[in-house]
Amino acid sequence: MKNKKITLLIPLIFIASVTLLFLLSLRLLSQYHYHKAKDYVEKRFYGLALRQVEKAGRFQPTDYKILKKNAEIYLVLGDISQDTKEKKFEPAEAFTWNLKAKDFYLRAFHYNHLDVETAFGLAVAETRLEQLYRYLYPRKNKNPYNPLPYYKKTLTLRPNGVMYNYTMARYLHRRGMEKELLVAVRTLGRIYPASFSQLKKERFWSEHVRAAFKKGLMDALNEKNSVKSAYRTLSAVMEEEKDWSASVSWYLKALNIRGFENSTHDYMLLGRLYLKNAQFNQAEEAFITAFNMSISPADTLERIYRLYKNEKLYEMFYQVFQKVETGIPVSPESIILKAQLLMELEKFKEAKDILADLGSSEQDAKAYYWLYRVAEIENDDDAMELAIQRATVLDPENTGYRKIFYNHLKKMRKFTTAEKELSRIIEITDPSKAGLYNERAWMKWNRQDYEAAISDWLVAASLQPEHPDYNSYIAEAYGRLSDFEKAAAFYKKALDLAPGNSHFKKKYSEITAKQTGLH
């Protein structure tokens, strides 16, 4: 009897083992194709990815992850078909892809109705279908697509999901659902105070929306959620409202929480708020704290200078400078900063003295640039020329210095030297700037070197072929050379680009008349 039972069990075990092995092989095959699909998606080979995920689905038709991946690929294809930046807007094709995406998301959701990514994917696909349907069928009053239930389902599954709430807020704005939008924005303030930096850039940002967001920040404080961030953000919100006193108050509360986290940046911001609130002593104290904490004191001091400069508080910055000057390593940068400050205070002789010392000892191009600025204020043209020329020698690749030198030479009517300087600028700057060639061409024109002017205008015309004026200039130059055939040809090119230009028409008629008179 016992042997008989064993004999009966052996085929059952065999059948069970074979069945298990078969199911396992299906799983392994589906996973192989699924991961191949993921690899192809990363490489943006979406057609190949679709084929692989479809193969995976044949082996595991009820696997929600495979169905979701299928939907995600179709969603990407729909996105590509709607890409207006790439000038590829094919609404009918995009509608088809998004419809397929929705179908696969629904099937995936059927097998796992707790997956938040699937619910959100449904909301995105349905949103696109709603928009595309309105575009494709503008005369139909009733739109069969409504993503709102899918957004609500997403937030039921993940009520504190920042991205989900943010996307929901944008959708509510597009639908004109103002009350619901305010609720969504308040939620964002509660769950993620730092979202303010992005929210304030949105089209829907307004006084009412800001008030709702502030309520959310207060909710965060009551729930003790991201307290330091909530205080910081309340300060930023009050700054937007130009309530500097409240902004300072909230920011101080932020700095009092986990003070060991406070950085140079924090005290720089505090100092700026104090300046705005006319609390000058406190601002000085905050800035000196920032300076003492900084790993780059010279850079920090320059940032502090810019903040005082914005408020035109040069004397106050000079007080800060004198208190921290000993803590700055002596460098060309620190000396130049002091010179800038002295210039703002109209202490030009002192500025000139320290810049001259730096120029002779350090051979610093910036020092000569600022010596040029001092000379400019004093209307000393010769000193201006010498200083900016020296700057170009010490920093020959600096196009800013060279352009200043070039413009000064033109002002002094030293056109030959100016043209050489412009040629150097063309050599070291962006070769695609047609305007530089045009400018040099006019200098050659003024000294009646028409052939050389034509060469530069030909380059300019090749760089900006849509610009008709360059062709007209070339035509004029050929006219000066009495080559009326070429002059007519280039006026014809100018007319082709600007057929309504009466000046071109008149000149073209005059040139062709001269041609006729010669034959």
Short mmCIF file of C-alpha atoms in Angstrom, two decimals:
data_model
loop_
_atom_site.label_atom_id
_atom_site.label_comp_id
_atom_site.label_asym_id
_atom_site.label_seq_id
_atom_site.Cartn_x
_atom_site.Cartn_y
_atom_site.Cartn_z
CA MET A 1 0.00 0.00 0.00
CA LYS A 2 2.82 2.32 0.93
CA ASN A 3 4.65 1.59 -2.31
CA LYS A 4 1.45 2.25 -4.23
CA LYS A 5 1.15 5.73 -2.63
CA ILE A 6 4.73 6.55 -3.50
CA THR A 7 4.15 5.43 -7.04
CA LEU A 8 1.17 7.79 -7.29
CA LEU A 9 3.11 10.72 -5.76
CA ILE A 10 6.04 10.53 -8.18
CA PRO A 11 4.08 11.64 -11.29
CA LEU A 12 2.31 14.35 -9.26
CA ILE A 13 5.64 15.75 -8.05
CA PHE A 14 6.98 15.54 -11.58
CA ILE A 15 3.96 17.41 -12.99
CA ALA A 16 4.20 20.05 -10.24
CA SER A 17 7.93 20.49 -10.87
CA VAL A 18 7.45 20.83 -14.61
CA THR A 19 4.62 23.32 -14.08
CA LEU A 20 6.71 25.34 -11.65
CA LEU A 21 9.68 25.28 -13.98
CA PHE A 22 7.47 26.41 -16.86
CA LEU A 23 6.06 29.31 -14.87
CA LEU A 24 9.53 30.27 -13.71
CA SER A 25 10.83 30.19 -17.27
CA LEU A 26 7.98 32.49 -18.33
CA ARG A 27 8.92 34.87 -15.53
CA LEU A 28 12.59 34.82 -16.48
CA LEU A 29 11.86 35.40 -20.16
CA SER A 30 9.48 38.28 -19.40
CA GLN A 31 12.06 39.91 -17.10
CA TYR A 32 14.76 39.53 -19.75
CA HIS A 33 12.65 41.41 -22.32
CA TYR A 34 11.45 43.91 -19.71
CA HIS A 35 14.99 44.92 -18.78
CA LYS A 36 15.99 45.05 -22.44
CA ALA A 37 13.10 47.47 -22.94
CA LYS A 38 14.34 49.64 -20.05
CA ASP A 39 17.82 49.74 -21.61
CA TYR A 40 16.38 50.82 -24.97
CA VAL A 41 14.31 53.54 -23.30
CA GLU A 42 17.46 54.95 -21.67
CA LYS A 43 19.07 55.03 -25.13
CA ARG A 44 15.89 56.59 -26.60
CA PHE A 45 15.31 53.68 -28.96
CA TYR A 46 11.58 53.72 -28.34
CA GLY A 47 10.56 51.47 -31.23
CA LEU A 48 12.90 48.72 -30.06
CA ALA A 49 11.78 49.29 -26.46
CA LEU A 50 8.13 48.78 -27.47
CA ARG A 51 8.92 45.49 -29.19
CA GLN A 52 10.76 44.21 -26.14
CA VAL A 53 8.08 45.21 -23.66
CA GLU A 54 5.40 43.65 -25.86
CA LYS A 55 7.38 40.37 -25.80
CA ALA A 56 7.63 40.64 -22.03
CA GLY A 57 3.85 41.09 -21.88
CA ARG A 58 3.23 37.88 -23.84
CA PHE A 59 4.96 35.89 -21.10
CA GLN A 60 3.45 37.83 -18.17
CA PRO A 61 0.23 39.50 -19.39
CA THR A 62 -0.93 40.42 -15.88
CA ASP A 63 2.32 41.96 -14.61
CA TYR A 64 1.41 45.58 -13.81
CA LYS A 65 5.03 46.73 -14.07
CA ILE A 66 5.27 45.50 -17.66
CA LEU A 67 1.93 47.09 -18.52
CA LYS A 68 3.07 50.34 -16.88
CA LYS A 69 6.33 50.35 -18.83
CA ASN A 70 4.34 49.91 -22.04
CA ALA A 71 2.22 52.92 -21.07
CA GLU A 72 5.30 55.01 -20.22
CA ILE A 73 6.82 54.39 -23.67
CA TYR A 74 3.60 55.41 -25.41
CA LEU A 75 3.48 58.51 -23.20
CA VAL A 76 7.01 59.47 -24.33
CA LEU A 77 6.04 58.91 -27.98
CA GLY A 78 3.05 61.19 -27.44
CA ASP A 79 5.34 63.79 -25.91
CA ILE A 80 7.66 63.65 -28.93
CA SER A 81 4.69 64.14 -31.27
CA GLN A 82 3.74 67.29 -29.33
CA ASP A 83 7.25 68.75 -29.26
CA THR A 84 6.77 72.30 -30.59
CA LYS A 85 10.40 73.22 -29.77
CA GLU A 86 11.58 70.71 -32.36
CA LYS A 87 8.83 71.95 -34.72
CA LYS A 88 7.22 68.52 -34.58
CA PHE A 89 3.58 68.97 -33.70
CA GLU A 90 1.43 66.14 -34.95
CA PRO A 91 -1.75 66.26 -32.84
CA ALA A 92 -3.50 63.24 -34.39
CA GLU A 93 -0.44 61.05 -33.86
CA ALA A 94 0.04 62.39 -30.34
CA PHE A 95 -3.61 61.65 -29.56
CA THR A 96 -3.19 58.02 -30.68
CA TRP A 97 -0.05 57.50 -28.58
CA ASN A 98 -1.64 59.01 -25.47
CA LEU A 99 -4.78 56.94 -25.97
CA LYS A 100 -2.64 53.79 -26.01
CA ALA A 101 -0.78 55.01 -22.94
CA LYS A 102 -4.07 55.47 -21.10
CA ASP A 103 -5.22 51.98 -22.11
CA PHE A 104 -2.07 50.34 -20.71
CA TYR A 105 -2.18 52.46 -17.55
CA LEU A 106 -5.79 51.34 -16.96
CA ARG A 107 -4.80 47.70 -17.40
CA ALA A 108 -1.86 48.14 -15.02
CA PHE A 109 -4.10 49.88 -12.48
CA HIS A 110 -6.55 46.97 -12.69
CA TYR A 111 -3.85 44.62 -11.40
CA ASN A 112 -2.44 47.04 -8.81
CA HIS A 113 -4.78 49.84 -7.81
CA LEU A 114 -2.39 51.02 -5.06
CA ASP A 115 0.45 52.03 -7.37
CA VAL A 116 0.70 55.83 -7.28
CA GLU A 117 2.91 56.05 -10.40
CA THR A 118 0.22 54.33 -12.44
CA ALA A 119 -2.49 56.63 -11.10
CA PHE A 120 -0.36 59.69 -11.90
CA GLY A 121 0.45 58.32 -15.36
CA LEU A 122 -3.28 58.04 -15.99
CA ALA A 123 -3.74 61.67 -14.93
CA VAL A 124 -0.98 62.84 -17.30
CA ALA A 125 -2.27 60.80 -20.26
CA GLU A 126 -5.85 61.96 -19.65
CA THR A 127 -4.71 65.60 -19.39
CA ARG A 128 -3.03 65.37 -22.77
CA LEU A 129 -6.05 63.67 -24.30
CA GLU A 130 -8.27 66.43 -22.96
CA GLN A 131 -6.05 69.12 -24.50
CA LEU A 132 -5.59 67.32 -27.83
CA TYR A 133 -9.30 66.55 -28.15
CA ARG A 134 -10.06 70.25 -27.72
CA TYR A 135 -7.51 71.04 -30.45
CA LEU A 136 -8.64 68.32 -32.87
CA TYR A 137 -12.37 68.83 -32.37
CA PRO A 138 -12.86 72.53 -31.58
CA ARG A 139 -16.57 72.49 -32.53
CA LYS A 140 -17.50 69.76 -30.04
CA ASN A 141 -18.76 71.27 -26.82
CA LYS A 142 -18.45 68.21 -24.61
CA ASN A 143 -14.98 66.84 -23.94
CA PRO A 144 -15.07 63.12 -23.00
CA TYR A 145 -11.73 63.31 -21.19
CA ASN A 146 -11.42 64.46 -17.58
CA PRO A 147 -8.20 63.86 -15.64
CA LEU A 148 -9.43 65.32 -12.36
CA PRO A 149 -10.55 61.94 -10.87
CA TYR A 150 -7.12 60.49 -11.65
CA TYR A 151 -5.37 63.43 -9.98
CA LYS A 152 -7.57 62.96 -6.92
CA LYS A 153 -6.82 59.24 -6.87
CA THR A 154 -3.08 60.02 -7.08
CA LEU A 155 -3.32 62.34 -4.09
CA THR A 156 -5.38 59.80 -2.17
CA LEU A 157 -2.52 57.35 -2.59
CA ARG A 158 0.21 59.94 -1.93
CA PRO A 159 -1.35 63.02 -0.26
CA ASN A 160 2.03 64.61 0.50
CA GLY A 161 3.62 63.99 -2.89
CA VAL A 162 5.18 67.33 -3.89
CA MET A 163 5.29 66.68 -7.63
CA TYR A 164 1.73 65.33 -7.65
CA ASN A 165 0.34 68.34 -5.78
CA TYR A 166 2.33 70.71 -7.99
CA THR A 167 1.05 69.15 -11.22
CA MET A 168 -2.47 69.18 -9.82
CA ALA A 169 -2.14 72.92 -9.06
CA ARG A 170 -1.10 73.66 -12.64
CA TYR A 171 -4.01 71.65 -13.98
CA LEU A 172 -6.50 73.43 -11.72
CA HIS A 173 -5.19 76.77 -12.94
CA ARG A 174 -5.69 75.78 -16.58
CA ARG A 175 -9.24 74.71 -15.78
CA GLY A 176 -9.92 78.00 -13.97
CA MET A 177 -10.75 76.18 -10.72
CA GLU A 178 -9.64 78.97 -8.40
CA LYS A 179 -10.89 77.60 -5.06
CA GLU A 180 -9.36 74.18 -5.65
CA LEU A 181 -6.11 75.83 -6.77
CA LEU A 182 -5.85 77.74 -3.50
CA VAL A 183 -6.31 74.49 -1.57
CA ALA A 184 -3.56 72.80 -3.61
CA VAL A 185 -1.17 75.73 -3.10
CA ARG A 186 -1.86 75.75 0.63
CA THR A 187 -1.04 72.04 0.71
CA LEU A 188 2.26 72.71 -1.07
CA GLY A 189 3.11 75.37 1.51
CA ARG A 190 2.45 72.86 4.28
CA ILE A 191 4.30 69.86 2.87
CA TYR A 192 7.20 71.61 1.10
CA PRO A 193 7.85 75.27 2.04
CA ALA A 194 10.80 75.48 -0.39
CA SER A 195 8.35 75.13 -3.31
CA PHE A 196 7.94 78.93 -3.06
CA SER A 197 11.00 79.52 -5.26
CA GLN A 198 9.28 77.75 -8.16
CA LEU A 199 5.67 78.65 -7.42
CA LYS A 200 6.33 82.39 -7.58
CA LYS A 201 7.40 81.95 -11.23
CA GLU A 202 4.10 80.35 -12.23
CA ARG A 203 1.51 82.24 -14.24
CA PHE A 204 -1.09 81.64 -11.57
CA TRP A 205 0.98 83.32 -8.86
CA SER A 206 -1.02 86.23 -7.47
CA GLU A 207 -1.83 88.00 -4.24
CA HIS A 208 -4.58 85.45 -3.46
CA VAL A 209 -2.33 82.49 -4.24
CA ARG A 210 0.45 83.96 -2.10
CA ALA A 211 -2.00 84.37 0.80
CA ALA A 212 -3.01 80.70 0.47
CA PHE A 213 0.63 79.65 0.39
CA LYS A 214 1.32 81.68 3.56
CA LYS A 215 -1.51 79.79 5.29
CA GLY A 216 0.20 76.56 4.24
CA LEU A 217 3.46 77.77 5.78
CA MET A 218 1.65 78.49 9.05
CA ASP A 219 0.16 74.99 8.86
CA ALA A 220 3.71 73.62 8.52
CA LEU A 221 4.77 75.53 11.64
CA ASN A 222 1.75 74.29 13.61
CA GLU A 223 2.54 70.72 12.56
CA LYS A 224 6.27 71.28 13.25
CA ASN A 225 7.03 70.25 9.68
CA SER A 226 10.24 71.65 8.08
CA VAL A 227 10.18 74.50 10.61
CA LYS A 228 13.47 76.14 9.62
CA SER A 229 12.52 76.01 5.95
CA ALA A 230 9.05 77.41 6.75
CA TYR A 231 10.58 80.38 8.60
CA ARG A 232 13.01 81.04 5.75
CA THR A 233 10.20 80.91 3.22
CA LEU A 234 7.97 83.21 5.26
CA SER A 235 10.86 85.67 5.22
CA ALA A 236 11.10 85.36 1.43
CA VAL A 237 7.34 85.83 1.04
CA MET A 238 7.43 88.97 3.18
CA GLU A 239 10.38 90.20 1.12
CA GLU A 240 8.21 89.82 -1.99
CA GLU A 241 5.61 91.97 -0.24
CA LYS A 242 8.35 94.52 0.62
CA ASP A 243 7.58 94.10 4.33
CA TRP A 244 11.23 94.24 5.35
CA SER A 245 10.62 94.28 9.09
CA ALA A 246 8.57 91.05 8.98
CA SER A 247 11.09 89.52 6.58
CA VAL A 248 13.93 90.18 9.03
CA SER A 249 11.88 88.84 11.94
CA TRP A 250 11.06 85.53 10.22
CA TYR A 251 14.63 85.09 9.01
CA LEU A 252 16.01 85.55 12.51
CA LYS A 253 13.65 82.82 13.71
CA ALA A 254 15.06 80.53 10.99
CA LEU A 255 18.65 81.22 12.06
CA ASN A 256 17.79 80.44 15.70
CA ILE A 257 16.92 76.85 14.74
CA ARG A 258 19.94 74.52 14.50
CA GLY A 259 22.28 77.49 14.47
CA PHE A 260 25.25 75.22 13.73
CA GLU A 261 23.87 74.90 10.18
CA ASN A 262 24.08 78.63 9.49
CA SER A 263 26.55 79.59 6.78
CA THR A 264 28.21 82.62 5.23
CA HIS A 265 25.31 82.77 2.77
CA ASP A 266 22.78 82.96 5.61
CA TYR A 267 24.45 85.95 7.22
CA MET A 268 24.90 87.64 3.85
CA LEU A 269 21.16 87.33 3.28
CA LEU A 270 20.43 88.59 6.78
CA GLY A 271 22.71 91.58 6.19
CA ARG A 272 20.92 92.39 2.93
CA LEU A 273 17.53 92.30 4.69
CA TYR A 274 18.86 94.58 7.44
CA LEU A 275 20.05 97.04 4.76
CA LYS A 276 16.60 97.03 3.16
CA ASN A 277 15.03 97.66 6.57
CA ALA A 278 17.49 100.52 7.27
CA GLN A 279 18.97 98.65 10.26
CA PHE A 280 22.50 99.65 9.34
CA ASN A 281 24.32 98.68 12.54
CA GLN A 282 22.77 95.21 12.48
CA ALA A 283 23.60 94.89 8.79
CA GLU A 284 27.24 95.69 9.47
CA GLU A 285 27.34 93.09 12.25
CA ALA A 286 25.78 90.41 10.00
CA PHE A 287 28.18 91.15 7.16
CA ILE A 288 31.23 91.02 9.42
CA THR A 289 29.99 87.66 10.75
CA ALA A 290 29.64 86.43 7.15
CA PHE A 291 33.15 87.70 6.37
CA ASN A 292 34.68 85.97 9.40
CA MET A 293 32.96 82.66 8.52
CA SER A 294 33.93 82.76 4.86
CA ILE A 295 36.54 80.45 3.36
CA SER A 296 37.09 83.10 0.67
CA PRO A 297 37.13 86.46 2.49
CA ALA A 298 38.08 88.58 -0.56
CA ASP A 299 35.16 87.21 -2.62
CA THR A 300 32.75 87.67 0.27
CA LEU A 301 33.89 91.26 0.76
CA GLU A 302 33.26 91.98 -2.91
CA ARG A 303 29.74 90.55 -2.60
CA ILE A 304 29.14 92.76 0.46
CA TYR A 305 30.37 95.75 -1.54
CA ARG A 306 27.87 95.05 -4.33
CA LEU A 307 25.01 94.97 -1.80
CA TYR A 308 26.00 98.35 -0.35
CA LYS A 309 26.56 99.69 -3.86
CA ASN A 310 23.01 98.69 -4.86
CA GLU A 311 21.76 100.90 -2.02
CA LYS A 312 24.37 103.61 -2.79
CA LEU A 313 25.71 103.35 0.76
CA TYR A 314 29.40 103.75 -0.02
CA GLU A 315 30.39 105.49 3.21
CA MET A 316 28.81 102.70 5.26
CA PHE A 317 30.65 100.04 3.29
CA TYR A 318 33.91 101.95 3.82
CA GLN A 319 33.38 101.53 7.56
CA VAL A 320 32.92 97.78 7.09
CA PHE A 321 35.98 97.67 4.83
CA GLN A 322 38.18 99.40 7.39
CA LYS A 323 37.09 96.94 10.10
CA VAL A 324 37.86 93.82 8.07
CA GLU A 325 40.73 95.06 5.88
CA THR A 326 43.38 93.45 8.06
CA GLY A 327 41.69 90.07 7.58
CA ILE A 328 42.06 90.17 3.80
CA PRO A 329 45.23 88.80 2.20
CA VAL A 330 46.83 91.63 0.22
CA SER A 331 46.08 90.86 -3.42
CA PRO A 332 45.39 92.73 -6.67
CA GLU A 333 41.66 91.97 -6.17
CA SER A 334 41.50 93.52 -2.70
CA ILE A 335 43.47 96.58 -3.80
CA ILE A 336 41.23 97.08 -6.83
CA LEU A 337 38.14 96.74 -4.64
CA LYS A 338 39.49 99.48 -2.36
CA ALA A 339 40.21 101.65 -5.40
CA GLN A 340 36.65 101.17 -6.69
CA LEU A 341 35.32 102.23 -3.32
CA LEU A 342 37.55 105.31 -3.22
CA MET A 343 36.32 106.26 -6.68
CA GLU A 344 32.70 105.98 -5.55
CA LEU A 345 33.61 108.27 -2.65
CA GLU A 346 35.19 110.65 -5.22
CA LYS A 347 38.64 110.22 -3.67
CA PHE A 348 40.23 109.97 -7.08
CA LYS A 349 43.81 110.82 -6.12
CA GLU A 350 43.92 108.11 -3.45
CA ALA A 351 42.41 105.60 -5.91
CA LYS A 352 44.92 106.58 -8.57
CA ASP A 353 47.86 106.25 -6.17
CA ILE A 354 47.07 102.71 -5.03
CA LEU A 355 46.24 101.60 -8.59
CA ALA A 356 49.50 103.07 -9.89
CA ASP A 357 51.43 101.17 -7.20
CA LEU A 358 49.63 97.96 -8.12
CA GLY A 359 50.19 98.53 -11.84
CA SER A 360 53.92 98.96 -11.39
CA SER A 361 54.41 96.14 -8.90
CA GLU A 362 51.90 93.47 -9.88
CA GLN A 363 51.50 94.19 -13.61
CA ASP A 364 47.76 93.67 -13.23
CA ALA A 365 45.52 94.46 -16.22
CA LYS A 366 42.55 95.25 -13.99
CA ALA A 367 44.53 97.96 -12.26
CA TYR A 368 45.11 99.69 -15.58
CA TYR A 369 41.45 99.34 -16.44
CA TRP A 370 40.53 101.19 -13.25
CA LEU A 371 43.27 103.76 -13.90
CA TYR A 372 41.50 104.30 -17.23
CA ARG A 373 38.22 104.83 -15.34
CA VAL A 374 39.85 107.41 -13.05
CA ALA A 375 41.31 109.21 -16.07
CA GLU A 376 37.88 109.08 -17.74
CA ILE A 377 36.31 110.84 -14.76
CA GLU A 378 39.11 113.43 -14.86
CA ASN A 379 38.67 113.86 -18.67
CA ASP A 380 42.36 113.07 -19.23
CA ASP A 381 42.31 111.57 -22.73
CA ASP A 382 46.04 110.85 -22.90
CA ALA A 383 46.03 109.06 -19.53
CA MET A 384 42.94 107.11 -20.62
CA GLU A 385 44.69 105.91 -23.77
CA LEU A 386 47.88 104.89 -22.00
CA ALA A 387 46.04 103.02 -19.23
CA ILE A 388 43.67 101.02 -21.43
CA GLN A 389 46.42 100.25 -23.93
CA ARG A 390 48.50 98.85 -21.07
CA ALA A 391 45.53 96.74 -19.99
CA THR A 392 45.32 95.20 -23.48
CA VAL A 393 49.05 94.41 -23.41
CA LEU A 394 48.77 92.63 -20.06
CA ASP A 395 45.53 90.81 -20.95
CA PRO A 396 45.62 90.52 -24.77
CA GLU A 397 42.66 88.12 -25.00
CA ASN A 398 40.28 90.40 -23.11
CA THR A 399 37.91 91.72 -25.79
CA GLY A 400 36.29 94.10 -23.29
CA TYR A 401 39.55 96.02 -22.82
CA ARG A 402 40.23 95.97 -26.56
CA LYS A 403 36.78 97.35 -27.42
CA ILE A 404 37.27 100.19 -24.94
CA PHE A 405 40.68 100.92 -26.48
CA TYR A 406 39.21 100.77 -29.99
CA ASN A 407 36.34 103.17 -29.15
CA HIS A 408 38.76 105.57 -27.45
CA LEU A 409 41.02 105.57 -30.54
CA LYS A 410 38.00 106.39 -32.72
CA LYS A 411 37.04 109.19 -30.38
CA MET A 412 40.58 110.56 -30.68
CA ARG A 413 40.27 110.20 -34.50
CA LYS A 414 43.24 107.81 -34.63
CA PHE A 415 41.51 105.74 -37.30
CA THR A 416 44.51 103.81 -38.60
CA THR A 417 45.38 102.49 -35.15
CA ALA A 418 41.68 101.94 -34.41
CA GLU A 419 41.31 99.77 -37.52
CA LYS A 420 44.28 97.65 -36.46
CA GLU A 421 42.75 97.22 -33.02
CA LEU A 422 39.42 96.22 -34.56
CA SER A 423 41.26 93.59 -36.64
CA ARG A 424 42.73 92.16 -33.40
CA ILE A 425 39.24 92.06 -31.88
CA ILE A 426 37.99 90.13 -34.92
CA GLU A 427 40.87 87.67 -34.54
CA ILE A 428 40.17 86.83 -30.90
CA THR A 429 36.38 87.16 -30.68
CA ASP A 430 33.48 85.12 -32.03
CA PRO A 431 34.13 84.87 -35.81
CA SER A 432 30.41 84.75 -36.54
CA LYS A 433 29.79 88.39 -35.55
CA ALA A 434 28.95 90.05 -38.85
CA GLY A 435 28.71 93.48 -37.23
CA LEU A 436 32.47 93.62 -36.59
CA TYR A 437 33.24 92.98 -40.27
CA ASN A 438 30.68 95.61 -41.23
CA GLU A 439 32.29 98.13 -38.88
CA ARG A 440 35.76 97.48 -40.29
CA ALA A 441 34.39 97.69 -43.84
CA TRP A 442 33.13 101.23 -43.17
CA MET A 443 36.55 102.23 -41.86
CA LYS A 444 38.07 100.97 -45.13
CA TRP A 445 35.35 102.75 -47.07
CA ASN A 446 36.16 106.03 -45.33
CA ARG A 447 39.77 105.78 -46.49
CA GLN A 448 38.48 104.87 -49.99
CA ASP A 449 39.86 101.33 -50.01
CA TYR A 450 36.71 99.97 -51.65
CA GLU A 451 38.07 96.57 -52.61
CA ALA A 452 39.09 95.88 -48.99
CA ALA A 453 35.67 97.09 -47.82
CA ILE A 454 33.99 94.71 -50.26
CA SER A 455 35.99 91.79 -48.80
CA ASP A 456 34.69 92.50 -45.30
CA TRP A 457 31.10 93.02 -46.45
CA LEU A 458 31.20 89.71 -48.34
CA VAL A 459 32.15 88.00 -45.07
CA ALA A 460 29.37 89.85 -43.23
CA ALA A 461 26.85 88.85 -45.92
CA SER A 462 27.90 85.20 -45.66
CA LEU A 463 27.44 85.30 -41.88
CA GLN A 464 24.04 87.01 -42.11
CA PRO A 465 22.66 86.02 -45.52
CA GLU A 466 19.20 87.33 -44.60
CA HIS A 467 20.56 90.86 -44.11
CA PRO A 468 19.95 92.84 -47.37
CA ASP A 469 21.99 95.92 -46.40
CA TYR A 470 25.37 94.18 -46.73
CA ASN A 471 24.61 93.44 -50.39
CA SER A 472 23.62 97.08 -50.95
CA TYR A 473 26.92 98.25 -49.39
CA ILE A 474 28.86 95.92 -51.68
CA ALA A 475 26.89 97.28 -54.63
CA GLU A 476 27.76 100.86 -53.65
CA ALA A 477 31.45 99.95 -53.34
CA TYR A 478 31.45 98.37 -56.80
CA GLY A 479 29.73 101.52 -58.05
CA ARG A 480 32.63 103.61 -56.69
CA LEU A 481 34.96 101.29 -58.63
CA SER A 482 32.80 101.83 -61.77
CA ASP A 483 32.05 98.10 -61.95
CA PHE A 484 28.36 98.64 -62.67
CA GLU A 485 27.67 95.04 -63.67
CA LYS A 486 28.64 93.74 -60.23
CA ALA A 487 26.97 96.71 -58.58
CA ALA A 488 23.70 95.82 -60.34
CA ALA A 489 24.07 92.15 -59.40
CA PHE A 490 24.44 92.94 -55.67
CA TYR A 491 21.58 95.45 -55.70
CA LYS A 492 19.51 92.68 -57.29
CA LYS A 493 20.46 90.40 -54.34
CA ALA A 494 19.46 93.12 -51.89
CA LEU A 495 16.11 93.54 -53.69
CA ASP A 496 15.48 89.79 -53.62
CA LEU A 497 15.83 89.92 -49.82
CA ALA A 498 13.82 93.16 -49.44
CA PRO A 499 11.56 93.50 -52.50
CA GLY A 500 9.60 96.39 -50.99
CA ASN A 501 12.64 98.60 -50.29
CA SER A 502 12.19 101.79 -52.36
CA HIS A 503 15.83 102.88 -51.89
CA PHE A 504 17.12 99.60 -53.32
CA LYS A 505 14.71 99.90 -56.27
CA LYS A 506 15.87 103.44 -57.03
CA LYS A 507 19.58 102.57 -56.83
CA TYR A 508 19.10 99.42 -58.92
CA SER A 509 17.36 101.46 -61.64
CA GLU A 510 20.18 104.05 -61.59
CA ILE A 511 22.88 101.38 -61.85
CA THR A 512 21.15 99.49 -64.69
CA ALA A 513 20.70 102.82 -66.53
CA LYS A 514 24.45 103.43 -66.26
CA GLN A 515 25.07 99.91 -67.59
CA THR A 516 22.80 100.62 -70.56
CA GLY A 517 24.62 103.89 -71.25
CA LEU A 518 27.93 102.08 -71.43
CA HIS A 519 26.77 99.57 -74.06
#
